[in-house]
Coordinates of C-alpha atoms in Angstrom, one line a residue:
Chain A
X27 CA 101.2 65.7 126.0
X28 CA 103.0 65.3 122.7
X29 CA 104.9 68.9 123.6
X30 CA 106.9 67.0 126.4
X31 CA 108.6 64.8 124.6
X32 CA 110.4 67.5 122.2
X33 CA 113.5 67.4 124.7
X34 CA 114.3 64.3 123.7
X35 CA 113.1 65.3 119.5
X36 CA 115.6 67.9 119.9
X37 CA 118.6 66.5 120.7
X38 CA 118.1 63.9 117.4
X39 CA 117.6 66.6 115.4
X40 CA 120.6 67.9 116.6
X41 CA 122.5 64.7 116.2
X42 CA 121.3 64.9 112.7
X43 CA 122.6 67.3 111.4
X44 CA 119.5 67.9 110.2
X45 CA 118.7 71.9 110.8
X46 CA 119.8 73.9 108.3
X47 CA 119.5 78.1 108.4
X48 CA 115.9 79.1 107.3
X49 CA 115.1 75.8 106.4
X50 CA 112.5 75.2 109.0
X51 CA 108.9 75.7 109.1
X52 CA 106.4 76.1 111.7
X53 CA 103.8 73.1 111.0
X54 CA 100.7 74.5 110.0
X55 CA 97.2 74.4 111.9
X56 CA 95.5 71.2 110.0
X57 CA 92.9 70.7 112.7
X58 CA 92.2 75.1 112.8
X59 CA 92.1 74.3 117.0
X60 CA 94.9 77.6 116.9
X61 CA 97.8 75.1 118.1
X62 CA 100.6 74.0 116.4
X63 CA 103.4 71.9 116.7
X64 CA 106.6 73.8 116.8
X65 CA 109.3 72.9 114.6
X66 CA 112.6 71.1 116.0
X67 CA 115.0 73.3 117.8
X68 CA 117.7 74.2 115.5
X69 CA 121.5 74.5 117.1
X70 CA 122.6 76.8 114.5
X71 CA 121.0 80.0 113.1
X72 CA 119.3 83.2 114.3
X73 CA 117.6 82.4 117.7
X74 CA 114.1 84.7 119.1
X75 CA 117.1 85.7 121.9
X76 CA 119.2 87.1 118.9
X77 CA 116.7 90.4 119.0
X78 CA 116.0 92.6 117.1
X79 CA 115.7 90.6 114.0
X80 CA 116.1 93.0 111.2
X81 CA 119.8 91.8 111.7
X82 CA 118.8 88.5 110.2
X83 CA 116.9 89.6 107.0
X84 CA 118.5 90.0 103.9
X85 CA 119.1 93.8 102.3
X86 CA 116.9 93.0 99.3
X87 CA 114.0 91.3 101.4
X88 CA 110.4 92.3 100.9
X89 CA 107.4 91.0 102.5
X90 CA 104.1 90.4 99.8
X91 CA 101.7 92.4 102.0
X92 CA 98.8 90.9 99.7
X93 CA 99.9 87.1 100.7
X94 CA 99.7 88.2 104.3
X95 CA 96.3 90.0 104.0
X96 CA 94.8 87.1 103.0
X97 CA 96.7 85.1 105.6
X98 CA 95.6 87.6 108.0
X99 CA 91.9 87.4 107.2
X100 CA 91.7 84.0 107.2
X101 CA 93.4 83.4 110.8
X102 CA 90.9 86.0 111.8
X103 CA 88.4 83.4 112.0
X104 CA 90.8 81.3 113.9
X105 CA 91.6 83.2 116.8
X106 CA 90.7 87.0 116.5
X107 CA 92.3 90.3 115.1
X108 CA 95.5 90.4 116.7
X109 CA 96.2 86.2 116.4
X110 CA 95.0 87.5 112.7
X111 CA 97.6 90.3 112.3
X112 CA 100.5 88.2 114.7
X113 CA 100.1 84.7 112.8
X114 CA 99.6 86.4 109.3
X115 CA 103.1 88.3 109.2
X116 CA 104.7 85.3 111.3
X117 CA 103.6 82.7 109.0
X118 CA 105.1 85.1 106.2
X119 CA 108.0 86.0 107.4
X120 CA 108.5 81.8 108.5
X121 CA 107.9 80.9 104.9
X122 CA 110.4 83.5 103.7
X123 CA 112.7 84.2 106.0
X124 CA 112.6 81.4 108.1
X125 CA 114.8 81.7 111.4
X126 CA 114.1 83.0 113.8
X127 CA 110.4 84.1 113.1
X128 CA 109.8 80.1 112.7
X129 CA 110.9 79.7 116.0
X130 CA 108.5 82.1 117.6
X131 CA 105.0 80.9 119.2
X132 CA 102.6 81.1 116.0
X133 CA 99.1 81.3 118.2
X134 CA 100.7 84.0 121.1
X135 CA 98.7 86.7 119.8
X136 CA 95.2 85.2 120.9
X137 CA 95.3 87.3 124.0
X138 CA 95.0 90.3 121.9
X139 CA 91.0 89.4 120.6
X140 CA 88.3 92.0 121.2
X141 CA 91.0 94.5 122.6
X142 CA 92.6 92.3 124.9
X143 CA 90.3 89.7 126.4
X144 CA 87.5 91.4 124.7
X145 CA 88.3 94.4 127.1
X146 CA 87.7 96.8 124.5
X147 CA 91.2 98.3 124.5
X148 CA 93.7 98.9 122.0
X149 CA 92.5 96.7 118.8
X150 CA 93.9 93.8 118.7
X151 CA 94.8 93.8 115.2
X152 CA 97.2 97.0 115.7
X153 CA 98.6 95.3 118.7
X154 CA 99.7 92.1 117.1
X155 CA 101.2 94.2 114.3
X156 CA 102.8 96.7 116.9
X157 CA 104.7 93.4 118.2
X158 CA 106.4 92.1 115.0
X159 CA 107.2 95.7 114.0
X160 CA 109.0 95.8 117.4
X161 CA 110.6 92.2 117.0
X162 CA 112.1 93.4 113.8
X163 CA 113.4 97.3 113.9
X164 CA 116.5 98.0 116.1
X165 CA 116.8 101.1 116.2
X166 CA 114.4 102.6 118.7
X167 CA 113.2 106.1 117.3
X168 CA 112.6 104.9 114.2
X169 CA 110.4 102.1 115.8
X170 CA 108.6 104.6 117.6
X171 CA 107.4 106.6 114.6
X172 CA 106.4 103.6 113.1
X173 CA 104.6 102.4 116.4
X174 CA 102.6 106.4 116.2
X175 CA 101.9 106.5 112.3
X176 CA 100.5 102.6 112.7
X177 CA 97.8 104.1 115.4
X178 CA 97.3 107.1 114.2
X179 CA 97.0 106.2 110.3
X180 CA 94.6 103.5 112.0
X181 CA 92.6 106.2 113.6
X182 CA 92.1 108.0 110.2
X183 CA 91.5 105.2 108.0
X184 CA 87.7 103.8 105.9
X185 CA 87.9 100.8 107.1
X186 CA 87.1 97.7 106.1
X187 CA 88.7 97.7 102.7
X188 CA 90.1 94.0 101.6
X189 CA 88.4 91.9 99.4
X190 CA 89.4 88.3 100.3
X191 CA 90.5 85.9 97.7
X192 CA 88.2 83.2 99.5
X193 CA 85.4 84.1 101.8
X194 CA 86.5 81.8 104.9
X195 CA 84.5 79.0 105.8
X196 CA 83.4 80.6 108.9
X197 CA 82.0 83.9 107.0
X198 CA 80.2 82.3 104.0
X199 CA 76.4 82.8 104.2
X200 CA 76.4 84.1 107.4
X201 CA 76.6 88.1 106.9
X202 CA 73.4 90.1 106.6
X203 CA 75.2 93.3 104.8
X204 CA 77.0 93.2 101.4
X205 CA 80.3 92.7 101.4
X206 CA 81.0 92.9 98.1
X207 CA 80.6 96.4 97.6
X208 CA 82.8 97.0 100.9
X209 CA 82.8 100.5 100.1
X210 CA 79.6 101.6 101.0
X211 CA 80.4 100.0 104.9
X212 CA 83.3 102.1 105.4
X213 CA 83.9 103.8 108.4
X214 CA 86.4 105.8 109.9
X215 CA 87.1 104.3 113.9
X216 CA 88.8 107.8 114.7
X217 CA 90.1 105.7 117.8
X218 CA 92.6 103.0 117.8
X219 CA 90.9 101.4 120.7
X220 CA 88.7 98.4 119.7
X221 CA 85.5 99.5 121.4
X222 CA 85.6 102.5 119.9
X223 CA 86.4 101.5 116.6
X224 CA 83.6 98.5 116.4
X225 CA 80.7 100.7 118.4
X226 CA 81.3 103.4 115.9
X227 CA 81.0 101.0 112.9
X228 CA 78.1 99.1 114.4
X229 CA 76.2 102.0 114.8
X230 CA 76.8 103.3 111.5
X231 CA 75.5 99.9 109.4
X232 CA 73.1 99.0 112.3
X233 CA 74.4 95.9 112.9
X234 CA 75.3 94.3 117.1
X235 CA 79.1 93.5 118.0
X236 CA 77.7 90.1 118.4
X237 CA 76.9 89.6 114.5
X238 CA 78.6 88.2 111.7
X239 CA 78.9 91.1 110.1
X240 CA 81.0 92.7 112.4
X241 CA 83.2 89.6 112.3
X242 CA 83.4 90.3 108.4
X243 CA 84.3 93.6 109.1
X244 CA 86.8 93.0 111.9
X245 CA 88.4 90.1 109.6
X246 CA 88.8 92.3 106.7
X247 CA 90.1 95.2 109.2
X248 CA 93.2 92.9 110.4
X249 CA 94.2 91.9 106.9
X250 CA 94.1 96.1 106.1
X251 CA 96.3 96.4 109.1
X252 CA 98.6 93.4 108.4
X253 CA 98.6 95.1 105.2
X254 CA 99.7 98.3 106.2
X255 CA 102.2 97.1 109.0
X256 CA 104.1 94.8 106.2
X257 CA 104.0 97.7 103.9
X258 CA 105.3 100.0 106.3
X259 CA 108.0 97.4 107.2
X260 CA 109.0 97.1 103.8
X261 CA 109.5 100.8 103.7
X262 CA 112.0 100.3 106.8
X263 CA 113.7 97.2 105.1
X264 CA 114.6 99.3 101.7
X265 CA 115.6 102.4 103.5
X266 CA 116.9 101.5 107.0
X267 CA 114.3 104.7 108.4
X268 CA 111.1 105.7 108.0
X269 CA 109.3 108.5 107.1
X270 CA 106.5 110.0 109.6
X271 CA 104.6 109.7 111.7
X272 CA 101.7 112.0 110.6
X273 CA 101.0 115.0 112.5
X274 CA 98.3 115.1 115.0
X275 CA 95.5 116.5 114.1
X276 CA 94.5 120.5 114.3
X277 CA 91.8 120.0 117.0
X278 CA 94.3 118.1 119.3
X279 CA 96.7 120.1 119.2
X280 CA 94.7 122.6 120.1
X281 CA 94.1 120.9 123.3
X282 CA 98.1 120.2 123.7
X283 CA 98.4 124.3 123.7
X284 CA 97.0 124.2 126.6
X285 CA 97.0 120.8 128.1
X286 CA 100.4 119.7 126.9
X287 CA 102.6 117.2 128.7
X288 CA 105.0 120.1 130.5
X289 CA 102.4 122.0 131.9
X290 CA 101.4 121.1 135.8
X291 CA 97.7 122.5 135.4
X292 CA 96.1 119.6 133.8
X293 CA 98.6 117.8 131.5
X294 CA 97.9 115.1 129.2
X295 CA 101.0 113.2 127.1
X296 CA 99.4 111.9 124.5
X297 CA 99.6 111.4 120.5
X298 CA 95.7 109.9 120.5
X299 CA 93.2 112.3 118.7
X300 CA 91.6 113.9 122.0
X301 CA 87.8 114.2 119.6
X302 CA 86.6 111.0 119.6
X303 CA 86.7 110.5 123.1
X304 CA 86.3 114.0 124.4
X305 CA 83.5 115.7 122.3
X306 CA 82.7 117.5 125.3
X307 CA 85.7 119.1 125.7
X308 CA 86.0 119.9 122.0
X309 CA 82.6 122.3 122.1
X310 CA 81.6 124.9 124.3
X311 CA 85.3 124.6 126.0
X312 CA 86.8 127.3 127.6
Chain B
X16 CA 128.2 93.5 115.5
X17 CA 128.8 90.3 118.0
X18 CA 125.6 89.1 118.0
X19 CA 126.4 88.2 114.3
X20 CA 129.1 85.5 115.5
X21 CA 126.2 83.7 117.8
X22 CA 125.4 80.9 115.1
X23 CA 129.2 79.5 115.5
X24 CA 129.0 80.4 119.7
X25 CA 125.9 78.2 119.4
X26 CA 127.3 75.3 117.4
X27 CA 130.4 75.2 119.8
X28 CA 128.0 75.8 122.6
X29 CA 125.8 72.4 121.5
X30 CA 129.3 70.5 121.0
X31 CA 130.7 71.1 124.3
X32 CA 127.4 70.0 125.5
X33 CA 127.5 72.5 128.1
X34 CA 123.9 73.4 128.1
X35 CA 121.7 71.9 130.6
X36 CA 117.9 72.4 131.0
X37 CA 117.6 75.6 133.7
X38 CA 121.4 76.0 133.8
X39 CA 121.6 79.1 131.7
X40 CA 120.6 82.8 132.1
X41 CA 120.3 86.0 130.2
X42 CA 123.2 88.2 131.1
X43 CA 123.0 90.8 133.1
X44 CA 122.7 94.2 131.4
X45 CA 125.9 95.5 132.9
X46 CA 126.1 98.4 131.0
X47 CA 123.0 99.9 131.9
X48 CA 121.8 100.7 128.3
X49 CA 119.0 98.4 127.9
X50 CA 120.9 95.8 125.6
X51 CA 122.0 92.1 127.1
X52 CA 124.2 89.5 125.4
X53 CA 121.8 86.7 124.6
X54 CA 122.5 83.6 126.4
X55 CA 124.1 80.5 124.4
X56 CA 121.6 78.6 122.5
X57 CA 120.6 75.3 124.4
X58 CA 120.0 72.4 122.2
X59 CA 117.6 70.7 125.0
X60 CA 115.2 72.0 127.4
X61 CA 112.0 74.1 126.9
X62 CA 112.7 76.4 123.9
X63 CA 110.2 79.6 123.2
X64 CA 108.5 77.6 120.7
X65 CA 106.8 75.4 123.4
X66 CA 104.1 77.9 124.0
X67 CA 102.8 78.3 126.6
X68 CA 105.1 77.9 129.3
X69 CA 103.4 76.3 132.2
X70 CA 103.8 73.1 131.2
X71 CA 107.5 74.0 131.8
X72 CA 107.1 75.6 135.9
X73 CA 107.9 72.8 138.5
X74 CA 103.8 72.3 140.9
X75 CA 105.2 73.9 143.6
X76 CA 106.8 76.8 142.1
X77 CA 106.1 80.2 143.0
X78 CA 107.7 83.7 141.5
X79 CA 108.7 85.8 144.4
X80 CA 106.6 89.4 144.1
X81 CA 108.7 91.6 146.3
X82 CA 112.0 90.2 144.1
X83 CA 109.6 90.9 141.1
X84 CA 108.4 94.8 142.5
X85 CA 112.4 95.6 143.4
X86 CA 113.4 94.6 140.0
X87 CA 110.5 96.4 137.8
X88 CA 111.0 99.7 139.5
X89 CA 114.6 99.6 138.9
X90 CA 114.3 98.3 135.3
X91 CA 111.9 101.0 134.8
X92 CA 114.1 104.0 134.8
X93 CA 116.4 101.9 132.2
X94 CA 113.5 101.5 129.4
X95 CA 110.3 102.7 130.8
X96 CA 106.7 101.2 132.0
X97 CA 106.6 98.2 130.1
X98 CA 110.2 97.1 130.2
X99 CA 109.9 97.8 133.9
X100 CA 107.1 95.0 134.3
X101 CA 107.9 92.7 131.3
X102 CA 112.0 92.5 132.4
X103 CA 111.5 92.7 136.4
X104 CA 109.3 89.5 135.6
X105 CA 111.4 87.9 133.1
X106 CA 114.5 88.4 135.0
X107 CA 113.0 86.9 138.3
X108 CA 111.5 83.5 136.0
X109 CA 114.9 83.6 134.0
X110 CA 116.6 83.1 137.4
X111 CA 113.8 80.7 139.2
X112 CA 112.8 78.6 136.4
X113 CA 115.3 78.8 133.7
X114 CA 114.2 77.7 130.2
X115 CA 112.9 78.9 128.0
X116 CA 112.2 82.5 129.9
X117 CA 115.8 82.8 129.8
X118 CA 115.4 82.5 125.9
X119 CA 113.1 85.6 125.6
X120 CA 114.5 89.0 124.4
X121 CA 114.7 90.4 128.4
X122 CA 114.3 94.3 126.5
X123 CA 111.5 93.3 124.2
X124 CA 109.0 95.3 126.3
X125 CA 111.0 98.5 125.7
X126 CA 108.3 99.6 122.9
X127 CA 105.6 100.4 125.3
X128 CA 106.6 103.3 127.3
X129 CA 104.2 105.6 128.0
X130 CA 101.5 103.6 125.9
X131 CA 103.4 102.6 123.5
X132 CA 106.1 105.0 121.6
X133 CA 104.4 107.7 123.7
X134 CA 101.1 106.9 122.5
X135 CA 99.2 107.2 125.6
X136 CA 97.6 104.2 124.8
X137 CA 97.0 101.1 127.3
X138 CA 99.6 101.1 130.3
X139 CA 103.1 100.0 129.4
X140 CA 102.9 98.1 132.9
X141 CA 100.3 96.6 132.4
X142 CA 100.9 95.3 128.7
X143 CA 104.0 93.9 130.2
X144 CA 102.2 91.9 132.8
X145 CA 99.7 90.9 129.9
X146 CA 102.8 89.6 127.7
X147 CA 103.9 87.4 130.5
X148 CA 101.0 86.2 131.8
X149 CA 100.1 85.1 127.9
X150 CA 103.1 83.7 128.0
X151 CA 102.6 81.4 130.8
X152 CA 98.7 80.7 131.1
X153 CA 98.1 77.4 128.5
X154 CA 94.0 77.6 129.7
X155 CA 92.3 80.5 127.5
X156 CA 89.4 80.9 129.6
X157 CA 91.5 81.3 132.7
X158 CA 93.7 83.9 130.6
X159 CA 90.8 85.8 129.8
X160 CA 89.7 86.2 133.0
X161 CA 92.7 86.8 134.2
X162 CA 93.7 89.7 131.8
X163 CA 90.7 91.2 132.3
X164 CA 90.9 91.5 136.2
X165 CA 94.4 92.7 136.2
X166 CA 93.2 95.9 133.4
X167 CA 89.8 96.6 136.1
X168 CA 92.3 96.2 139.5
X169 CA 94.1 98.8 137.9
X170 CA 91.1 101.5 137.3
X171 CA 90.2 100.9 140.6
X172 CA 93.7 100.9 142.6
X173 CA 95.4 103.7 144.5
X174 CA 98.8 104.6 142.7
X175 CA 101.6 104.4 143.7
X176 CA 102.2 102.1 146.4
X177 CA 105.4 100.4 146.4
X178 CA 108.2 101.9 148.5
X179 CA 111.7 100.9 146.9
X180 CA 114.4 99.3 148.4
X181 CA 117.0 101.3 147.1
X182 CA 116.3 104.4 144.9
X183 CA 117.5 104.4 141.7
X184 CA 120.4 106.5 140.9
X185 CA 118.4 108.1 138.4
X186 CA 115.3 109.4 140.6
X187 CA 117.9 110.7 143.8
X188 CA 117.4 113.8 144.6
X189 CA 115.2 115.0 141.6
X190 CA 111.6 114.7 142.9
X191 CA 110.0 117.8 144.7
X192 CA 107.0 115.6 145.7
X193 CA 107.6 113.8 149.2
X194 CA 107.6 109.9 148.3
X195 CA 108.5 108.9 151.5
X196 CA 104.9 109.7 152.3
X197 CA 103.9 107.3 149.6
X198 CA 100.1 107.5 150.5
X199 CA 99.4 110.5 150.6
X200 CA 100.1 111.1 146.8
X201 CA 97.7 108.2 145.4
X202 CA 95.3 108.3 142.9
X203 CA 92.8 106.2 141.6
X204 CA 93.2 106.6 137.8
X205 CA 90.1 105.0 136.7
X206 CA 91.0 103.7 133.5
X207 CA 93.9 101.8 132.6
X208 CA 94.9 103.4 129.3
X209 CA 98.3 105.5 130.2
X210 CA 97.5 109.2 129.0
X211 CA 94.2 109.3 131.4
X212 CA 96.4 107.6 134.3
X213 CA 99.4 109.9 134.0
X214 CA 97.1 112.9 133.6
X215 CA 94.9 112.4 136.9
X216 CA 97.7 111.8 138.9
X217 CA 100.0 115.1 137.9
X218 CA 96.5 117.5 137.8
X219 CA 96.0 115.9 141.3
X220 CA 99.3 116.3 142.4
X221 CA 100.2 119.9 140.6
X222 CA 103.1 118.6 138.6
X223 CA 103.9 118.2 134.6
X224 CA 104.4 114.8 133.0
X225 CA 108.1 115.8 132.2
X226 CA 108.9 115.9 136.0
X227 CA 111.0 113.9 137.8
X228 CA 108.1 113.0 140.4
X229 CA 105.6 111.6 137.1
X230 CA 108.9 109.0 136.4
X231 CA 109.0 108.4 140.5
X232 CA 105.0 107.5 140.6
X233 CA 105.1 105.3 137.3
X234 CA 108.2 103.4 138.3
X235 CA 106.6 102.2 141.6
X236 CA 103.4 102.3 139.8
X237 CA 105.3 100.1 137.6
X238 CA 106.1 98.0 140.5
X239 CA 102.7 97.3 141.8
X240 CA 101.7 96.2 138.5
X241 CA 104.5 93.5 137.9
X242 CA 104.1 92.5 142.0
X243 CA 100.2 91.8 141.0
X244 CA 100.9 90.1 138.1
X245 CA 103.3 88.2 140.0
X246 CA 100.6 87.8 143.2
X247 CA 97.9 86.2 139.8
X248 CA 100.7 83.5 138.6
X249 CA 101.3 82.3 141.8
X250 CA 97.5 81.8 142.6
X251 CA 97.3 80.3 138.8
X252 CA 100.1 78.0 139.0
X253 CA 99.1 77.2 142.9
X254 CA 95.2 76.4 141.7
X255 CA 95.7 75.8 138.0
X256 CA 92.7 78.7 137.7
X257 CA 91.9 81.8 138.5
X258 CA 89.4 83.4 140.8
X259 CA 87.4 86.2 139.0
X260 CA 87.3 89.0 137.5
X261 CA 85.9 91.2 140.0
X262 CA 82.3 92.2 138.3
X263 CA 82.1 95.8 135.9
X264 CA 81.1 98.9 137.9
X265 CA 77.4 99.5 138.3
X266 CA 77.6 102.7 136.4
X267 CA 79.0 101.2 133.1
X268 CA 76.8 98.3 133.9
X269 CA 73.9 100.4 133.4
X270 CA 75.3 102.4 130.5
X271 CA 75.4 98.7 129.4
X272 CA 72.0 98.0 130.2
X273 CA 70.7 99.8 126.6
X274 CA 74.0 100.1 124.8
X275 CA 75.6 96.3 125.4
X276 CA 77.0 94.5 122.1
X277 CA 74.0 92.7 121.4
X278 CA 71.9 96.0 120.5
X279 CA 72.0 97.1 116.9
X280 CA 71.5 101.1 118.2
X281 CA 74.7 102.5 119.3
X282 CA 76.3 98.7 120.5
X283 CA 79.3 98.7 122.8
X284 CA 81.4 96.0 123.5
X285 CA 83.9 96.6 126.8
X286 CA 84.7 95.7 130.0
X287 CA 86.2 98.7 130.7
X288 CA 84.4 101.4 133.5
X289 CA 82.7 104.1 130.7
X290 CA 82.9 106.9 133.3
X291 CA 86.1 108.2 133.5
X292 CA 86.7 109.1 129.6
X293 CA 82.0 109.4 128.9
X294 CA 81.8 111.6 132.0
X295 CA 79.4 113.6 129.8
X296 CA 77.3 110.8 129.2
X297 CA 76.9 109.2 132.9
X298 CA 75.1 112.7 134.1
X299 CA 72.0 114.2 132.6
X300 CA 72.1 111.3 129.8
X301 CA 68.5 110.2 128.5

C-alpha cells in the first residue's frame, strides 16, 4: 500500500524545499494498469481547491489540441472514452501548465466508459471533456454555452475523424474495417448519448459493440472530442468568452413551439435534438 | 481577487504547522452565492491526488443520509441538481472525515443543472452522486455495479420523497402544488436522463418547468438522490462491496434479446429501460 505512506513523503518534500510552481509532474502509467503514483504534495502553488483554474493559466497559453488527440486515443485503450478525453487534456495541461492540473487524480474519469458504467448514457468522451472545461472557465454563462455547443456540435458531427500517429498496441491487427480511409466510416450519432451514438454507427458498418472496430472507432471519437474541447478552450483562453452555442435545430424547435419548457401541457426543457430519439413524434404528429 | 494571495496563506499556513490531518474544513459559503474561500493548503494528510478515497475513511465510518438529504435540498436552490447532491455530500464527508474531501472545489458540481448547462441530459443529481461515489469506491467492479444501480433505482423510483426540515427561503410561499402532501405528487420518471424526468412529472402534475413547484420536486428529488447515494457508501464502506444491480426490465431485456451489442444488425449497448424514450418500438414492433 505504497499510497499510505505519502504522509510522511510529503512532509520531506516539504522540508525540502523541493516544490517549485509548475514544476511537478504526475508520474506517468509505465505498467498501462490506469494507476499512477501521484506527485508529492506541493506547499506552495495553485491547489485543485483554488477553483476555477483559468486563474492559474497564463494570458498567452494555448493548449496543442493535436498532442492531446493522440494522447487521448491512446489512453482510450487504457481505460475508455471519457479516462481517454479526462487523462488526455489532464496529462496536457500537467506537462504545460503544471499546478494544479498535476495535482488532480489522472485515472478519475474511468467511471465515465461506455456512458457511465457502460450504461449507455451521455458518452463518456463528452463527459470527461465537459469536466475539465468546467474545472477551468469561471465564469458560468460562458461555461454553459461551451457545455451546449460541446453536445450539440457532438450530435452533428461525421465521426470518427483522427488518424493516429501510432495505431496503439491494443488496435493493431485486430479491426476488420479499414481505418485508413476513415472517411468512408463516418457517421453522424445525432445523439450525444453513447448508446445512441455507437448503435447508430454499428448498424451503419455492420459491425457488434463488442468488436474491435467499434473500439477503433470510439478511440478515434475521444481524440475528435478532446480535440474539439481543447480547441474550444483555446478559443476561451485568447478571448475570455466564447462564441455560440449553435442553434437548435429547425425540427426541434418545432417541438419547443409547442412543447417548450413554460408551458404546463406537456413541457419538455431541453437543448437535445428531440429527432433521434422521437421519430414518432416527428411524423404523422399532430 | 483573494484567491490570488493563497500561495503565500499556504506557505505561512505550512510554517505555522497549523495543519493537522482532518482538522480543516471548507468554509462555509456565507454569502449564499455559490462561491467558498478554499481552506488552507495542508502539507500532510490525504491530498486529492490520493485517488480514490477510501483508503482514507476510518472501518467504522458511516456518512449520515438524513444530514446528507437536509443539506442537498438546501444546497439545491443555491446552484441547482448536481450541486445539490455533489455539495450536500461533500459538505457532510468534509465535516465527518476531513481530508482530502475538504480539498475538493465544494461548487464544482454547479455545471450540471438541469442536465448539464440546461442540456436535459443525465440528471444533475444523479451525476453528482456518480462524482462522489467515483471518488470514493477504489474497486472498479464494485463501482460499476454500483453506478449502474443508482441510474436504474432512479427510473424506477417515485419522485419526490423527501420532506424538508426547514424550507428554503427561496421555495416559501411560491409553490401552488400542495407538498405537504408529498405522495400524492410522485412520479415514476422511467429514465434517468433530466429532460424526460422533468417532463413526466410537470405533464402529470399540470405545471411548466419554469414554476416554482418543478424547483420544489427536484430539490427534494435532489435529496433522495444524494440520501441513496449516501444509503450505497455506507453499505460499500460497511461490506467493502456492493449488492447488485437490480436486473434490467423484462421489456428492454427482450428488445435485447435480438438487438444486444453482440449482433452486427442494429446492436445496442445499454443498461438503460428502452421503453420510456422507444415507446414506438415496444408495441406492434416485429
Amino acid at each position: 500500500m505504497e499510497k499510505e505512506n505519502l504522509g510522511r513523503r510529503q512532509v520531506l518534500a516539504v522540508i525540502g524545499g523541493a516544490l517549485a510552481l509548475g514544476g511537478l509532474q504526475a508520474c506517468g502509467d509505465d505498467d498501462n494498469d490506469g494507476t499512477t503514483t501521484p506527485p508529492e504534495q506541493p506547499a506552495t502553488g495553485p491547489q485543485v481547491a483554488d477553483y476555477p483554474y483559468d486563474q492559474h493559466i497564463a494570458a498567452t497559453y494555448q493548449i496543442d489540441p493535436a498532442k492531446v488527440r493522440e494522447l487521448a486515443y491512446q489512453a482510450y485503450y487504457n481505460g475508455g472514452c471519457c479516462h481517454g478525453a479526462f487523462s488526455g487534456l489532464i496529462d496536457h495541461l500537467s506537462e504545460t501548465v503544471g499546478q494544479p492540473f498535476n495535482l488532480i487524480p489522472r485515472t478519475f474519469g474511468q467511471f465515465g466508459a461506455g456512458g457511465i458504467a457502460g450504461y449507455g448514457s451521455i458518452c463518456g468522451s463528452i463527459l470527461g471533456g465537459i469536466l475539465i472545461i468546467n474545472s477551468i472557465v469561471s465564469k458560468a454563462d460562458v461555461r454553459t454555452n461551451m457545455l451546449t455547443d460541446l453536445m450539440r456540435w457532438y450530435e452533428r458531427e461525421s465521426f470518427p475523424k483522427y488518424v493516429p500517429v501510432t495505431i496503439a498496441p491494443n488496435e493493431a491487427g485486430k479491426t476488420t474495417l479499414d481505418f485508413t480511409n476513415v472517411a468512408a466510416l463516418q457517421v453522424v450519432p445525432g445523439s450525444h448519448l453513447c448508446h445512441a451514438s455507437v448503435s447508430t454507427w454499428c448498424a451503419a458498418n455492420g459491425v457488434s459493440t463488442k468488436s474491435a472496430d467499434k473500439l477503433a472507432r470510439c478511440s478515434r471519437l475521444t481524440a475528435d472530442v478532446a480535440g474539439k474541447v481543447a480547441e474550444m478552450l483555446n478559443a476561451y483562453l485568447s478571448t475570455g468568452t466564447y462564441a455560440g452555442p449553435a442553434a437548435i435545430d429547425d425540427v426541434s424547435a418545432g417541438c419547443l413551439g409547442c412543447h417548450g419548457p413554460a408551458t404546463t401541457v406537456r413541457p419538455v426543457a431541453s437543448g437535445m435534438s428531440c429527432t433521434s430519439c422521437h421519430s414518432d413524434k416527428t411524423t404523422g404528429h399532430p
